């Protein structure tokens, strides 16, 4: 039987189950409005959820579903940790934070907790990592698990890479390098884009037109392809000075992403500069610095903070992508994108050693987890700043 026919039969079965579910609910509740007025699409959604839970339970007991079980266990542990973190935040700390934690959804609590963990790893990486990020300490390609009987070593719970570096240490140092460089790049992008955007909104005229058209040209080019092209040119300039290539990468990504910040800052600034208090400040003879930092910036904080979180995610993913392609953060610095590329061959051993195959997924998962966490927090901040209430 073809796959299309199976899909059609499953869809028809779920639709039939949804109709029976709605009819049975109406009969059991004696024609209560909840089931009587329920659309068939809503009932179908319930049936899809039941089918997903049943499929998950079936997959849980399959011998080869190791990664699925790990994912479910991580999801449950993350939910419990986020709940406990929010519970502690509601009772510990100043009144402002306690009020914020009382209004905070569980997703935002998880996001803040994950960001704090990443920040601790990044700041205290030299203390937390058992070895240096470029220190060759053991046998090459040592298997993870720390079991000598299977080729592991208790001193290297995640094993070693192709030149004998401790992978746990490099994973910890990756937080310092990848996240730290992405944060610095985002700050530079916001300084450039925000300053020029506010200046364009306040000055206007030919200055605004020139900057806006230049930004339009830069935004018309796909950012990753443009960054890859510029990094290829920069690698020829840097030569053997790998640290220079990292600096070039920071500058290139900051300039490319500052165009998005410029558009937002200019749009928000143009809505602010027409206000009466801006005209009053101009009549008092206030300069550009006062108008930007005392009048425009305080009223544009909410959208800029939300954009900062989103822009950090894009910068973070761009750096990881460039590192995966070999033109991003350069050795001997540890980087998650580079780790995914170097450890990709371990995926071939998934059937024999799931932990070994998980090594590249750990670095990729660290990238994805931080992106999701930041988006959770940004979504909550946008909800709060919009004035919408549940």
Tab-separated table of C-alpha atoms in Angstrom:
chain	number	residue	atom	x	y	z
A	1	UNK	CA	0.000	0.000	0.000
A	2	UNK	CA	1.390	3.400	-0.984
A	3	UNK	CA	2.247	6.121	1.490
A	4	UNK	CA	-0.416	8.459	0.099
A	5	UNK	CA	-3.120	5.865	0.676
A	6	UNK	CA	-1.933	5.294	4.246
A	7	UNK	CA	-1.987	9.042	4.901
A	8	UNK	CA	-5.516	9.296	3.492
A	9	UNK	CA	-6.744	6.412	5.650
A	10	UNK	CA	-5.185	7.892	8.784
A	11	UNK	CA	-6.705	11.305	8.054
A	12	UNK	CA	-10.123	9.764	7.420
A	13	UNK	CA	-9.869	7.742	10.623
A	14	UNK	CA	-8.990	10.823	12.666
A	15	UNK	CA	-11.892	12.765	11.138
A	16	UNK	CA	-14.288	9.910	11.941
A	17	UNK	CA	-12.924	9.694	15.492
A	18	UNK	CA	-13.349	13.470	15.866
A	19	UNK	CA	-17.002	13.265	14.786
A	20	UNK	CA	-17.640	10.377	17.199
A	21	UNK	CA	-15.838	12.262	19.998
A	22	UNK	CA	-17.990	15.352	19.518
A	23	UNK	CA	-21.220	13.338	19.262
A	24	UNK	CA	-20.374	11.244	22.338
A	25	UNK	CA	-19.470	14.338	24.332
A	26	UNK	CA	-22.734	16.002	23.385
A	27	UNK	CA	-24.706	12.925	24.436
A	28	UNK	CA	-22.840	12.386	27.727
A	29	UNK	CA	-23.064	16.049	28.787
A	30	UNK	CA	-26.751	16.229	27.761
A	31	UNK	CA	-26.296	18.730	24.957
A	32	UNK	CA	-24.036	21.121	26.876
A	33	UNK	CA	-22.749	24.049	24.747
A	34	UNK	CA	-19.073	23.014	24.975
A	35	UNK	CA	-19.492	19.877	22.859
A	36	UNK	CA	-22.638	20.984	21.023
A	37	UNK	CA	-20.983	24.112	19.601
A	38	UNK	CA	-17.520	22.553	19.125
A	39	UNK	CA	-16.283	22.847	15.503
A	40	UNK	CA	-15.176	19.642	13.846
A	41	UNK	CA	-11.684	21.117	13.420
A	42	UNK	CA	-11.335	21.496	17.205
A	43	UNK	CA	-12.448	17.912	17.764
A	44	UNK	CA	-9.988	16.848	15.051
A	45	UNK	CA	-7.223	18.663	16.956
A	46	UNK	CA	-8.063	16.669	20.088
A	47	UNK	CA	-7.846	13.439	18.143
A	48	UNK	CA	-4.488	14.439	16.639
A	49	UNK	CA	-3.209	15.136	20.159
A	50	UNK	CA	-4.418	11.739	21.372
A	51	UNK	CA	-2.806	10.052	18.354
A	52	UNK	CA	0.466	11.912	19.009
A	53	UNK	CA	0.504	10.801	22.657
A	54	UNK	CA	-0.275	7.222	21.675
A	55	UNK	CA	2.436	7.278	19.016
A	56	UNK	CA	4.906	8.711	21.515
A	57	UNK	CA	4.124	5.960	24.033
A	58	UNK	CA	4.578	3.313	21.340
A	59	UNK	CA	7.869	4.857	20.217
A	60	UNK	CA	9.118	5.089	23.827
A	61	UNK	CA	9.170	1.287	24.146
A	62	UNK	CA	10.934	0.680	20.835
A	63	UNK	CA	14.528	-0.580	21.343
A	64	UNK	CA	16.081	1.824	18.849
A	65	UNK	CA	14.336	4.995	20.052
A	66	UNK	CA	17.221	6.114	22.280
A	67	UNK	CA	17.315	9.702	21.068
A	68	UNK	CA	13.534	10.051	21.427
A	69	UNK	CA	13.671	8.897	25.045
A	70	UNK	CA	16.519	11.317	25.746
A	71	UNK	CA	14.508	14.150	24.182
A	72	UNK	CA	11.422	13.365	26.277
A	73	UNK	CA	13.486	13.087	29.460
A	74	UNK	CA	15.170	16.418	28.720
A	75	UNK	CA	11.800	18.073	28.034
A	76	UNK	CA	10.353	16.823	31.335
A	77	UNK	CA	13.479	17.823	33.274
A	78	UNK	CA	13.463	21.282	31.644
A	79	UNK	CA	9.792	21.792	32.514
A	80	UNK	CA	10.375	20.797	36.141
A	81	UNK	CA	13.469	23.024	36.403
A	82	UNK	CA	11.576	25.990	34.896
A	83	UNK	CA	8.664	25.474	37.311
A	84	UNK	CA	10.971	25.322	40.340
A	85	UNK	CA	12.937	28.357	39.113
A	86	UNK	CA	9.731	30.368	38.749
A	87	UNK	CA	8.536	29.187	42.164
A	88	UNK	CA	11.773	30.355	43.804
A	89	UNK	CA	11.656	33.657	41.905
A	90	UNK	CA	8.175	34.367	43.246
A	91	UNK	CA	9.383	34.216	46.848
A	92	UNK	CA	13.032	35.333	46.692
A	93	UNK	CA	14.425	38.695	45.616
A	94	UNK	CA	13.173	42.279	45.453
A	95	UNK	CA	9.530	43.110	44.867
A	96	UNK	CA	10.012	43.973	41.201
A	97	UNK	CA	11.431	40.562	40.303
A	98	UNK	CA	8.882	38.716	42.444
A	99	UNK	CA	6.077	40.510	40.610
A	100	UNK	CA	7.659	39.680	37.245
A	101	UNK	CA	7.952	35.989	38.170
A	102	UNK	CA	4.291	35.930	39.261
A	103	UNK	CA	3.257	37.183	35.819
A	104	UNK	CA	5.765	35.066	33.918
A	105	UNK	CA	4.668	32.057	31.833
A	106	UNK	CA	6.565	28.809	32.158
A	107	UNK	CA	8.213	29.262	28.753
A	108	UNK	CA	9.735	32.615	29.776
A	109	UNK	CA	10.905	31.070	33.044
A	110	UNK	CA	12.668	28.319	31.123
A	111	UNK	CA	14.193	30.897	28.771
A	112	UNK	CA	15.610	33.004	31.599
A	113	UNK	CA	16.936	29.911	33.383
A	114	UNK	CA	18.642	28.666	30.218
A	115	UNK	CA	20.177	32.093	29.540
A	116	UNK	CA	21.516	32.220	33.106
A	117	UNK	CA	23.090	28.770	32.703
A	118	UNK	CA	24.721	29.826	29.435
A	119	UNK	CA	25.966	33.041	31.034
A	120	UNK	CA	27.506	31.132	33.957
A	121	UNK	CA	29.216	28.703	31.583
A	122	UNK	CA	30.519	31.563	29.445
A	123	UNK	CA	31.811	33.654	32.343
A	124	UNK	CA	33.305	30.855	34.432
A	125	UNK	CA	34.445	28.556	31.622
A	126	UNK	CA	38.117	28.550	32.778
A	127	UNK	CA	36.963	27.413	36.232
A	128	UNK	CA	34.293	24.916	35.177
A	129	UNK	CA	36.165	23.258	32.306
A	130	UNK	CA	38.489	20.451	33.472
A	131	UNK	CA	41.005	21.185	30.681
A	132	UNK	CA	41.956	23.992	28.350
A	133	UNK	CA	40.040	24.471	25.134
A	134	UNK	CA	43.061	23.668	22.954
A	135	UNK	CA	44.915	21.375	25.359
A	136	UNK	CA	45.732	17.917	23.974
A	137	UNK	CA	45.164	15.631	26.942
A	138	UNK	CA	44.292	12.111	25.796
A	139	UNK	CA	44.039	9.493	23.101
A	140	UNK	CA	42.433	10.628	19.872
A	141	UNK	CA	38.764	9.797	19.234
A	142	UNK	CA	38.216	8.395	22.724
A	143	UNK	CA	34.650	7.126	23.116
A	144	UNK	CA	32.324	8.941	25.550
A	145	UNK	CA	30.826	7.361	28.649
A	146	UNK	CA	33.967	7.079	30.778
A	147	UNK	CA	33.905	3.275	30.741
A	148	UNK	CA	37.400	1.773	30.142
A	149	UNK	CA	35.816	-1.499	28.998
A	150	UNK	CA	34.259	0.270	26.000
A	151	UNK	CA	37.256	2.448	25.182
A	152	UNK	CA	36.420	5.380	27.449
A	153	UNK	CA	38.182	7.175	30.270
A	154	UNK	CA	36.571	8.521	33.485
A	155	UNK	CA	38.698	11.659	33.108
A	156	UNK	CA	36.958	12.390	29.781
A	157	UNK	CA	33.215	11.675	30.208
A	158	UNK	CA	32.421	12.959	26.695
A	159	UNK	CA	35.558	11.524	25.126
A	160	UNK	CA	38.135	13.311	23.001
A	161	UNK	CA	38.219	14.622	19.447
A	162	UNK	CA	40.396	13.737	16.470
A	163	UNK	CA	43.515	15.350	17.965
A	164	UNK	CA	42.982	14.361	21.616
A	165	UNK	CA	41.234	17.424	23.087
A	166	UNK	CA	38.651	16.955	25.846
A	167	UNK	CA	35.193	17.439	24.339
A	168	UNK	CA	33.491	18.422	27.602
A	169	UNK	CA	35.957	21.279	28.027
A	170	UNK	CA	35.504	22.403	24.439
A	171	UNK	CA	31.722	22.295	24.829
A	172	UNK	CA	31.975	24.556	27.902
A	173	UNK	CA	34.447	26.913	26.246
A	174	UNK	CA	32.151	27.005	23.231
A	175	UNK	CA	29.637	28.894	25.367
A	176	UNK	CA	32.265	31.531	26.122
A	177	UNK	CA	33.413	31.939	22.533
A	178	UNK	CA	30.243	31.452	20.501
A	179	UNK	CA	27.850	33.228	22.856
A	180	UNK	CA	30.350	35.899	23.913
A	181	UNK	CA	31.329	36.817	20.359
A	182	UNK	CA	27.674	36.798	19.261
A	183	UNK	CA	26.733	39.112	22.139
A	184	UNK	CA	29.577	41.523	21.346
A	185	UNK	CA	28.657	41.477	17.641
A	186	UNK	CA	25.009	42.206	18.441
A	187	UNK	CA	25.998	45.139	20.670
A	188	UNK	CA	28.131	46.616	17.874
A	189	UNK	CA	25.310	46.104	15.357
A	190	UNK	CA	22.852	47.878	17.651
A	191	UNK	CA	25.236	50.747	18.284
A	192	UNK	CA	25.764	51.287	14.549
A	193	UNK	CA	22.207	50.693	13.388
A	194	UNK	CA	20.495	52.391	16.300
A	195	UNK	CA	22.658	55.530	16.197
A	196	UNK	CA	22.332	55.977	12.428
A	197	UNK	CA	18.618	55.163	12.514
A	198	UNK	CA	17.876	57.783	15.159
A	199	UNK	CA	20.063	60.324	13.381
A	200	UNK	CA	18.226	59.682	10.109
A	201	UNK	CA	14.858	60.091	11.846
A	202	UNK	CA	15.844	63.352	13.567
A	203	UNK	CA	17.849	65.014	10.770
A	204	UNK	CA	15.785	63.733	7.831
A	205	UNK	CA	16.239	65.206	4.388
A	206	UNK	CA	19.135	64.131	2.181
A	207	UNK	CA	20.918	62.421	5.101
A	208	UNK	CA	17.936	60.159	5.697
A	209	UNK	CA	17.522	59.400	1.981
A	210	UNK	CA	21.167	58.458	1.445
A	211	UNK	CA	21.307	56.137	4.475
A	212	UNK	CA	17.936	54.558	3.699
A	213	UNK	CA	18.884	53.777	0.080
A	214	UNK	CA	22.274	52.377	1.129
A	215	UNK	CA	20.583	50.133	3.669
A	216	UNK	CA	18.061	48.996	1.042
A	217	UNK	CA	20.912	47.915	-1.220
A	218	UNK	CA	22.630	45.964	1.562
A	219	UNK	CA	19.389	44.304	2.666
A	220	UNK	CA	18.648	43.181	-0.892
A	221	UNK	CA	21.624	40.775	-0.708
A	222	UNK	CA	21.037	37.496	1.226
A	223	UNK	CA	22.862	38.026	4.509
A	224	UNK	CA	24.474	34.576	4.859
A	225	UNK	CA	25.718	34.513	1.262
A	226	UNK	CA	27.009	38.075	1.580
A	227	UNK	CA	28.760	37.250	4.863
A	228	UNK	CA	30.287	34.102	3.358
A	229	UNK	CA	31.583	36.082	0.376
A	230	UNK	CA	33.110	38.797	2.562
A	231	UNK	CA	34.621	36.225	4.931
A	232	UNK	CA	36.254	34.457	1.980
A	233	UNK	CA	37.864	37.747	0.984
A	234	UNK	CA	38.813	38.494	4.590
A	235	UNK	CA	40.492	35.084	4.972
A	236	UNK	CA	42.905	36.089	2.190
A	237	UNK	CA	43.664	39.352	3.984
A	238	UNK	CA	44.176	37.695	7.370
A	239	UNK	CA	46.583	35.071	6.078
A	240	UNK	CA	47.949	33.037	8.969
A	241	UNK	CA	46.665	35.516	11.589
A	242	UNK	CA	43.552	33.601	12.634
A	243	UNK	CA	42.565	36.122	15.317
A	244	UNK	CA	42.306	38.787	12.609
A	245	UNK	CA	39.792	36.633	10.723
A	246	UNK	CA	37.659	36.447	13.884
A	247	UNK	CA	37.749	40.242	14.171
A	248	UNK	CA	36.810	40.577	10.505
A	249	UNK	CA	33.882	38.238	11.112
A	250	UNK	CA	32.620	40.344	14.034
A	251	UNK	CA	32.823	43.535	11.964
A	252	UNK	CA	31.216	41.998	8.856
A	253	UNK	CA	28.266	40.446	10.690
A	254	UNK	CA	27.786	43.603	12.795
A	255	UNK	CA	27.593	45.790	9.681
A	256	UNK	CA	25.228	43.401	7.874
A	257	UNK	CA	22.874	43.067	10.849
A	258	UNK	CA	23.014	46.781	11.660
A	259	UNK	CA	20.908	47.358	8.535
A	260	UNK	CA	17.941	45.598	10.188
A	261	UNK	CA	18.457	47.589	13.368
A	262	UNK	CA	18.654	50.795	11.311
A	263	UNK	CA	15.267	50.135	9.709
A	264	UNK	CA	13.610	49.537	13.073
A	265	UNK	CA	15.300	52.475	14.830
A	266	UNK	CA	14.462	54.797	11.930
A	267	UNK	CA	10.800	53.712	11.858
A	268	UNK	CA	10.386	54.030	15.623
A	269	UNK	CA	12.309	57.311	15.671
A	270	UNK	CA	10.141	58.833	12.940
A	271	UNK	CA	7.052	58.126	15.038
A	272	UNK	CA	8.658	59.778	18.062
A	273	UNK	CA	10.198	62.902	16.520
A	274	UNK	CA	6.766	64.259	15.530
A	275	UNK	CA	5.655	64.391	19.163
A	276	UNK	CA	5.163	67.711	20.909
A	277	UNK	CA	7.850	67.113	23.528
A	278	UNK	CA	10.446	66.699	20.765
A	279	UNK	CA	9.429	70.047	19.267
A	280	UNK	CA	9.628	71.606	22.727
A	281	UNK	CA	13.144	70.240	23.204
A	282	UNK	CA	14.193	71.636	19.816
A	283	UNK	CA	12.765	75.050	20.733
A	284	UNK	CA	14.788	74.964	23.964
A	285	UNK	CA	17.893	74.576	21.811
A	286	UNK	CA	18.735	71.004	22.796
A	287	UNK	CA	21.372	69.264	20.656
A	288	UNK	CA	21.293	65.938	18.842
A	289	UNK	CA	22.829	64.060	21.767
A	290	UNK	CA	20.098	65.216	24.133
A	291	UNK	CA	17.338	64.438	21.641
A	292	UNK	CA	18.648	60.916	21.002
A	293	UNK	CA	19.564	59.818	24.533
A	294	UNK	CA	17.047	61.787	26.590
A	295	UNK	CA	13.967	61.918	24.389
A	296	UNK	CA	13.977	59.324	21.598
A	297	UNK	CA	15.859	56.389	23.148
A	298	UNK	CA	13.790	56.117	26.396
A	299	UNK	CA	10.593	55.934	24.328
A	300	UNK	CA	12.030	53.337	21.939
A	301	UNK	CA	13.437	50.965	24.579
A	302	UNK	CA	10.704	48.295	24.429
A	303	UNK	CA	10.847	47.527	20.680
A	304	UNK	CA	14.643	47.806	20.646
A	305	UNK	CA	15.021	45.347	23.530
A	306	UNK	CA	12.777	42.857	21.760
A	307	UNK	CA	14.739	43.351	18.535
A	308	UNK	CA	17.992	42.881	20.453
A	309	UNK	CA	16.918	39.400	21.508
A	310	UNK	CA	15.850	38.424	18.006
A	311	UNK	CA	18.938	39.959	16.432
A	312	UNK	CA	21.162	38.097	18.901
A	313	UNK	CA	19.576	34.826	17.749
A	314	UNK	CA	20.251	35.619	14.088
A	315	UNK	CA	23.833	36.711	14.794
A	316	UNK	CA	24.394	33.605	16.904
A	317	UNK	CA	23.106	31.314	14.165
A	318	UNK	CA	25.104	33.153	11.495
A	319	UNK	CA	28.345	32.755	13.450
A	320	UNK	CA	27.617	29.057	13.983
A	321	UNK	CA	26.860	28.614	10.272
A	322	UNK	CA	30.077	30.375	9.216
A	323	UNK	CA	32.082	28.298	11.689
A	324	UNK	CA	30.487	25.129	10.327
A	325	UNK	CA	31.592	26.211	6.849
A	326	UNK	CA	35.133	26.845	8.124
A	327	UNK	CA	35.303	30.644	7.854
A	328	UNK	CA	33.915	31.637	11.264
A	329	UNK	CA	35.591	31.439	14.662
A	330	UNK	CA	39.049	30.047	14.058
A	331	UNK	CA	41.172	27.528	16.008
A	332	UNK	CA	42.375	27.199	18.675
A	333	UNK	CA	39.139	28.776	19.961
A	334	UNK	CA	36.401	26.239	20.698
A	335	UNK	CA	33.189	26.866	18.799
A	336	UNK	CA	29.956	24.888	18.608
A	337	UNK	CA	29.617	25.284	14.838
A	338	UNK	CA	33.127	23.946	14.320
A	339	UNK	CA	32.422	21.092	16.758
A	340	UNK	CA	29.363	20.037	14.753
A	341	UNK	CA	31.487	19.923	11.596
A	342	UNK	CA	34.405	18.071	13.206
A	343	UNK	CA	32.237	15.521	15.040
A	344	UNK	CA	29.725	14.879	12.263
A	345	UNK	CA	31.326	11.528	11.414
A	346	UNK	CA	30.256	10.129	14.819
A	347	UNK	CA	26.632	10.096	13.629
A	348	UNK	CA	27.533	7.003	11.588
A	349	UNK	CA	27.920	5.073	14.864
A	350	UNK	CA	24.357	5.787	16.078
A	351	UNK	CA	23.344	2.117	15.837
A	352	UNK	CA	26.317	0.946	17.921
A	353	UNK	CA	26.969	3.803	20.347
A	354	UNK	CA	24.139	6.347	20.717
A	355	UNK	CA	26.215	8.450	23.130
A	356	UNK	CA	29.017	8.786	20.588
A	357	UNK	CA	26.501	9.770	17.898
A	358	UNK	CA	25.058	12.373	20.282
A	359	UNK	CA	28.331	14.337	20.432
A	360	UNK	CA	27.670	16.501	17.350
A	361	UNK	CA	24.037	16.760	18.433
A	362	UNK	CA	25.134	18.207	21.788
A	363	UNK	CA	26.815	21.151	20.112
A	364	UNK	CA	23.913	21.578	17.683
A	365	UNK	CA	21.469	21.232	20.569
A	366	UNK	CA	23.319	23.910	22.541
A	367	UNK	CA	22.851	26.278	19.584
A	368	UNK	CA	19.167	25.424	19.203
A	369	UNK	CA	18.452	25.562	22.938
A	370	UNK	CA	19.841	29.065	23.355
A	371	UNK	CA	17.930	30.262	20.293
A	372	UNK	CA	14.662	28.870	21.652
A	373	UNK	CA	15.332	30.271	25.135
A	374	UNK	CA	16.000	33.789	23.849
A	375	UNK	CA	12.873	33.656	21.672
A	376	UNK	CA	10.777	32.599	24.684
A	377	UNK	CA	12.011	35.615	26.655
A	378	UNK	CA	11.566	37.992	23.706
A	379	UNK	CA	8.009	36.750	23.157
A	380	UNK	CA	7.197	37.427	26.796
A	381	UNK	CA	8.785	40.885	26.649
A	382	UNK	CA	6.773	41.746	23.538
A	383	UNK	CA	3.600	40.579	25.276
A	384	UNK	CA	4.334	42.772	28.294
A	385	UNK	CA	5.289	45.852	26.286
A	386	UNK	CA	2.253	45.566	24.004
A	387	UNK	CA	-0.147	46.178	26.872
A	388	UNK	CA	-2.139	43.033	26.094
A	389	UNK	CA	-3.521	41.075	29.023
A	390	UNK	CA	-4.564	37.458	29.260
